[in-house]
Amino acid sequence: MISASATGGEFVFWHLPDVPGWREILLQISILAYTLNRDMKLCKILVPMLICLAYSVSDTFGQRSLQPVANGITTDSINKILTNIRKNYTNINSKLTGLKIVKDEIEGESTEGGSIEKFYDGDSLRKAIVIYYGELGKAILEYYFVRDAELFFVYERRENYDKPISAGKINIAKTEESRYYFNNQQLIRWLTEKVIVNASQYQAKQVEILEDLKRIKRKAI
């Protein structure tokens, strides 16, 4: 809480957001506004507007995150984890040509079947690419692993066709991309078309992905 005073001895209180640097700036602006105008109605209108501006600018430049937080992890912690995930993702893909590849077919999980490719660094699973084929589209999922096949990232791309494949030549009518970021077997960030999904949906999606992963790991090595 910040108090601003001026001639006349009247004190006015505003609750300001915890945005680094903006408390001091808004305090000075509010005092100046009251001193110059001596009009409490105008001052009470002006200061909330400045607070909204502070939130907007600070969020634009990354000083404050307003994104949902999942599984009780703070926003700062999530950002650090995401940075590490991106490094591991890049590292694995840069070494794919040197990894052992194991391929297998998937039956009974989609109308047109599917396939799986696993990439191993020695005996350690590092990546798996799963494709499910359907009459009206296909789904491509890439799973990434560290430390004894511990999942840390899933990339999903769904393609919808303009007509059934039985009708002849097809075109991709629509695509949708989703990204799932994991830490210690917990889903901490979910993006669909680069938009963050509400954290209330994370638990169900986490269970779904981990159950699918069990079936994938059971495939031939």
Tab-separated table of C-alpha atoms in Angstrom:
chain	number	residue	atom	x	y	z
A	1	MET	CA	0.000	0.000	0.000
A	2	ILE	CA	1.249	3.511	-0.835
A	3	SER	CA	0.082	6.779	0.722
A	4	ALA	CA	0.248	10.141	-1.028
A	5	SER	CA	-0.178	13.420	0.853
A	6	ALA	CA	-0.441	17.079	-0.115
A	7	THR	CA	-1.434	20.496	1.218
A	8	GLY	CA	-4.530	20.226	3.371
A	9	GLY	CA	-3.299	17.219	5.305
A	10	GLU	CA	-5.503	14.677	3.529
A	11	PHE	CA	-4.042	11.233	2.848
A	12	VAL	CA	-5.083	9.011	-0.027
A	13	PHE	CA	-4.188	5.294	-0.220
A	14	TRP	CA	-3.805	3.089	-3.265
A	15	HIS	CA	-2.927	-0.625	-3.510
A	16	LEU	CA	-0.238	-1.002	-6.168
A	17	PRO	CA	0.859	-4.213	-7.930
A	18	ASP	CA	4.174	-5.787	-7.024
A	19	VAL	CA	5.990	-4.731	-10.179
A	20	PRO	CA	9.694	-3.895	-9.696
A	21	GLY	CA	10.429	-0.177	-10.140
A	22	TRP	CA	6.855	0.894	-10.766
A	23	ARG	CA	5.980	1.447	-7.104
A	24	GLU	CA	8.417	4.328	-6.831
A	25	ILE	CA	7.449	5.802	-10.186
A	26	LEU	CA	3.730	5.702	-9.462
A	27	LEU	CA	4.253	7.183	-6.010
A	28	GLN	CA	5.987	10.215	-7.469
A	29	ILE	CA	3.401	10.589	-10.240
A	30	SER	CA	0.470	10.341	-7.817
A	31	ILE	CA	1.959	12.961	-5.486
A	32	LEU	CA	2.641	15.270	-8.423
A	33	ALA	CA	-0.858	14.748	-9.842
A	34	TYR	CA	-2.494	15.668	-6.548
A	35	THR	CA	-0.199	18.643	-5.953
A	36	LEU	CA	-0.891	20.106	-9.385
A	37	ASN	CA	-4.615	19.427	-9.552
A	38	ARG	CA	-5.828	19.468	-5.908
A	39	ASP	CA	-8.801	17.607	-7.329
A	40	MET	CA	-9.279	14.267	-5.613
A	41	LYS	CA	-11.801	13.008	-8.189
A	42	LEU	CA	-9.350	13.579	-11.020
A	43	CYS	CA	-6.499	12.086	-9.010
A	44	LYS	CA	-8.461	8.944	-8.189
A	45	ILE	CA	-9.168	8.452	-11.895
A	46	LEU	CA	-5.611	9.171	-13.021
A	47	VAL	CA	-3.728	6.845	-10.696
A	48	PRO	CA	-5.650	3.611	-11.537
A	49	MET	CA	-5.055	4.379	-15.207
A	50	LEU	CA	-1.332	4.623	-14.519
A	51	ILE	CA	-1.411	1.332	-12.643
A	52	CYS	CA	-3.015	-0.385	-15.634
A	53	LEU	CA	-0.326	1.128	-17.857
A	54	ALA	CA	2.363	-0.204	-15.523
A	55	TYR	CA	0.956	-3.717	-15.770
A	56	SER	CA	0.754	-3.509	-19.543
A	57	VAL	CA	4.270	-2.178	-20.108
A	58	SER	CA	5.935	-4.455	-17.557
A	59	ASP	CA	4.268	-7.531	-19.029
A	60	THR	CA	5.246	-6.490	-22.572
A	61	PHE	CA	8.911	-6.317	-21.621
A	62	GLY	CA	8.845	-9.524	-19.603
A	63	GLN	CA	9.181	-7.988	-16.138
A	64	ARG	CA	5.976	-9.654	-14.914
A	65	SER	CA	4.364	-12.862	-16.100
A	66	LEU	CA	0.573	-13.090	-16.070
A	67	GLN	CA	0.533	-16.629	-17.442
A	68	PRO	CA	-1.147	-19.484	-15.551
A	69	VAL	CA	1.035	-21.550	-13.259
A	70	ALA	CA	0.636	-25.336	-13.122
A	71	ASN	CA	1.359	-27.881	-10.399
A	72	GLY	CA	2.288	-25.230	-7.847
A	73	ILE	CA	5.470	-24.162	-9.665
A	74	THR	CA	6.248	-20.451	-9.670
A	75	THR	CA	6.445	-18.559	-12.939
A	76	ASP	CA	10.164	-17.851	-12.495
A	77	SER	CA	10.848	-21.551	-11.934
A	78	ILE	CA	8.825	-22.510	-15.004
A	79	ASN	CA	10.781	-20.079	-17.179
A	80	LYS	CA	14.073	-21.624	-16.024
A	81	ILE	CA	12.762	-25.133	-16.664
A	82	LEU	CA	11.517	-24.150	-20.136
A	83	THR	CA	14.946	-22.739	-21.006
A	84	ASN	CA	16.554	-26.040	-20.010
A	85	ILE	CA	13.946	-28.012	-21.970
A	86	ARG	CA	14.683	-26.034	-25.128
A	87	LYS	CA	18.413	-26.718	-24.701
A	88	ASN	CA	17.820	-30.460	-24.324
A	89	TYR	CA	15.457	-30.445	-27.310
A	90	THR	CA	18.066	-28.764	-29.511
A	91	ASN	CA	20.839	-31.033	-28.242
A	92	ILE	CA	18.916	-34.233	-29.019
A	93	ASN	CA	17.901	-33.158	-32.530
A	94	SER	CA	21.453	-32.075	-33.340
A	95	LYS	CA	22.709	-35.632	-32.626
A	96	LEU	CA	19.988	-37.726	-34.292
A	97	THR	CA	22.232	-39.020	-37.071
A	98	GLY	CA	24.492	-40.669	-34.496
A	99	LEU	CA	21.693	-42.416	-32.610
A	100	LYS	CA	20.462	-45.983	-33.066
A	101	ILE	CA	17.017	-46.117	-34.715
A	102	VAL	CA	14.428	-48.808	-34.047
A	103	LYS	CA	11.218	-48.898	-36.108
A	104	ASP	CA	7.939	-50.660	-35.434
A	105	GLU	CA	4.333	-50.722	-36.630
A	106	ILE	CA	1.334	-49.717	-34.517
A	107	GLU	CA	-1.923	-51.597	-34.982
A	108	GLY	CA	-5.377	-51.208	-33.501
A	109	GLU	CA	-5.035	-47.607	-32.305
A	110	SER	CA	-6.196	-45.791	-35.462
A	111	THR	CA	-8.252	-46.679	-38.527
A	112	GLU	CA	-5.263	-46.780	-40.890
A	113	GLY	CA	-2.620	-48.002	-38.486
A	114	GLY	CA	0.525	-46.193	-37.455
A	115	SER	CA	4.288	-46.288	-37.072
A	116	ILE	CA	6.905	-45.571	-34.442
A	117	GLU	CA	10.586	-44.671	-34.599
A	118	LYS	CA	12.746	-44.729	-31.473
A	119	PHE	CA	16.140	-43.080	-31.195
A	120	TYR	CA	18.639	-44.503	-28.690
A	121	ASP	CA	21.893	-43.180	-27.323
A	122	GLY	CA	23.363	-46.511	-26.322
A	123	ASP	CA	20.584	-48.099	-24.292
A	124	SER	CA	18.992	-44.767	-23.378
A	125	LEU	CA	15.837	-43.695	-25.223
A	126	ARG	CA	16.153	-40.068	-26.318
A	127	LYS	CA	13.353	-39.531	-28.832
A	128	ALA	CA	10.326	-41.303	-30.272
A	129	ILE	CA	8.266	-40.297	-33.301
A	130	VAL	CA	4.771	-41.768	-33.448
A	131	ILE	CA	2.408	-41.361	-36.412
A	132	TYR	CA	-1.241	-42.365	-36.343
A	133	TYR	CA	-2.984	-42.542	-39.727
A	134	GLY	CA	-6.708	-42.038	-40.153
A	135	GLU	CA	-9.256	-41.811	-42.948
A	136	LEU	CA	-9.601	-38.038	-42.473
A	137	GLY	CA	-6.156	-37.085	-41.245
A	138	LYS	CA	-3.099	-38.063	-39.243
A	139	ALA	CA	-1.427	-37.234	-35.961
A	140	ILE	CA	2.330	-36.903	-35.521
A	141	LEU	CA	3.768	-36.934	-32.015
A	142	GLU	CA	7.404	-36.453	-31.035
A	143	TYR	CA	8.448	-37.477	-27.516
A	144	TYR	CA	11.740	-36.333	-25.972
A	145	PHE	CA	13.521	-37.947	-23.035
A	146	VAL	CA	16.346	-37.441	-20.555
A	147	ARG	CA	17.667	-39.579	-17.672
A	148	ASP	CA	16.434	-43.133	-18.096
A	149	ALA	CA	13.729	-42.253	-20.606
A	150	GLU	CA	12.162	-39.517	-18.463
A	151	LEU	CA	9.781	-37.471	-20.610
A	152	PHE	CA	10.413	-33.729	-20.791
A	153	PHE	CA	8.709	-32.561	-24.001
A	154	VAL	CA	6.041	-33.632	-26.503
A	155	TYR	CA	5.368	-31.976	-29.846
A	156	GLU	CA	2.052	-32.835	-31.506
A	157	ARG	CA	0.891	-31.978	-35.010
A	158	ARG	CA	-2.542	-32.929	-36.302
A	159	GLU	CA	-3.403	-32.732	-39.981
A	160	ASN	CA	-6.987	-32.826	-41.234
A	161	TYR	CA	-7.654	-33.738	-44.875
A	162	ASP	CA	-10.178	-32.041	-47.130
A	163	LYS	CA	-11.787	-35.428	-47.875
A	164	PRO	CA	-11.385	-39.097	-46.954
A	165	ILE	CA	-8.285	-40.775	-48.350
A	166	SER	CA	-10.566	-43.315	-50.046
A	167	ALA	CA	-11.888	-40.494	-52.257
A	168	GLY	CA	-8.582	-40.114	-54.096
A	169	LYS	CA	-6.058	-37.300	-54.016
A	170	ILE	CA	-6.213	-35.411	-50.741
A	171	ASN	CA	-5.011	-32.060	-49.482
A	172	ILE	CA	-4.322	-30.863	-45.967
A	173	ALA	CA	-7.224	-28.598	-45.042
A	174	LYS	CA	-6.172	-27.731	-41.497
A	175	THR	CA	-3.268	-28.258	-39.120
A	176	GLU	CA	-3.021	-27.822	-35.374
A	177	GLU	CA	0.141	-27.845	-33.271
A	178	SER	CA	0.441	-28.442	-29.544
A	179	ARG	CA	3.456	-28.465	-27.255
A	180	TYR	CA	3.606	-30.122	-23.839
A	181	TYR	CA	6.410	-29.351	-21.383
A	182	PHE	CA	7.110	-31.762	-18.522
A	183	ASN	CA	9.151	-31.623	-15.335
A	184	ASN	CA	9.422	-34.633	-13.001
A	185	GLN	CA	6.528	-36.348	-14.800
A	186	GLN	CA	4.317	-33.278	-14.370
A	187	LEU	CA	2.866	-31.178	-17.179
A	188	ILE	CA	3.919	-27.605	-16.437
A	189	ARG	CA	3.134	-25.821	-19.719
A	190	TRP	CA	0.749	-26.614	-22.580
A	191	LEU	CA	0.595	-24.562	-25.764
A	192	THR	CA	-1.892	-25.055	-28.586
A	193	GLU	CA	-1.255	-22.888	-31.626
A	194	LYS	CA	1.210	-20.968	-29.384
A	195	VAL	CA	-1.550	-20.044	-26.928
A	196	ILE	CA	-1.194	-21.179	-23.313
A	197	VAL	CA	-3.993	-23.533	-22.310
A	198	ASN	CA	-5.686	-22.923	-18.967
A	199	ALA	CA	-3.872	-24.772	-16.187
A	200	SER	CA	-7.133	-26.331	-14.963
A	201	GLN	CA	-6.948	-28.739	-17.921
A	202	TYR	CA	-3.383	-29.904	-17.297
A	203	GLN	CA	-4.049	-32.844	-14.978
A	204	ALA	CA	-6.312	-34.731	-17.405
A	205	LYS	CA	-3.937	-34.136	-20.320
A	206	GLN	CA	-0.955	-35.206	-18.203
A	207	VAL	CA	-2.619	-38.528	-17.388
A	208	GLU	CA	-3.538	-39.068	-21.052
A	209	ILE	CA	0.013	-38.451	-22.309
A	210	LEU	CA	1.685	-40.613	-19.668
A	211	GLU	CA	-0.731	-43.481	-20.364
A	212	ASP	CA	0.002	-43.250	-24.101
A	213	LEU	CA	3.698	-43.233	-23.279
A	214	LYS	CA	3.434	-46.558	-21.431
A	215	ARG	CA	2.131	-48.212	-24.609
A	216	ILE	CA	4.858	-46.623	-26.684
A	217	LYS	CA	7.622	-47.862	-24.384
A	218	ARG	CA	6.254	-51.400	-24.563
A	219	LYS	CA	6.936	-51.514	-28.307
A	220	ALA	CA	9.958	-53.485	-29.496
A	221	ILE	CA	13.398	-52.095	-28.614
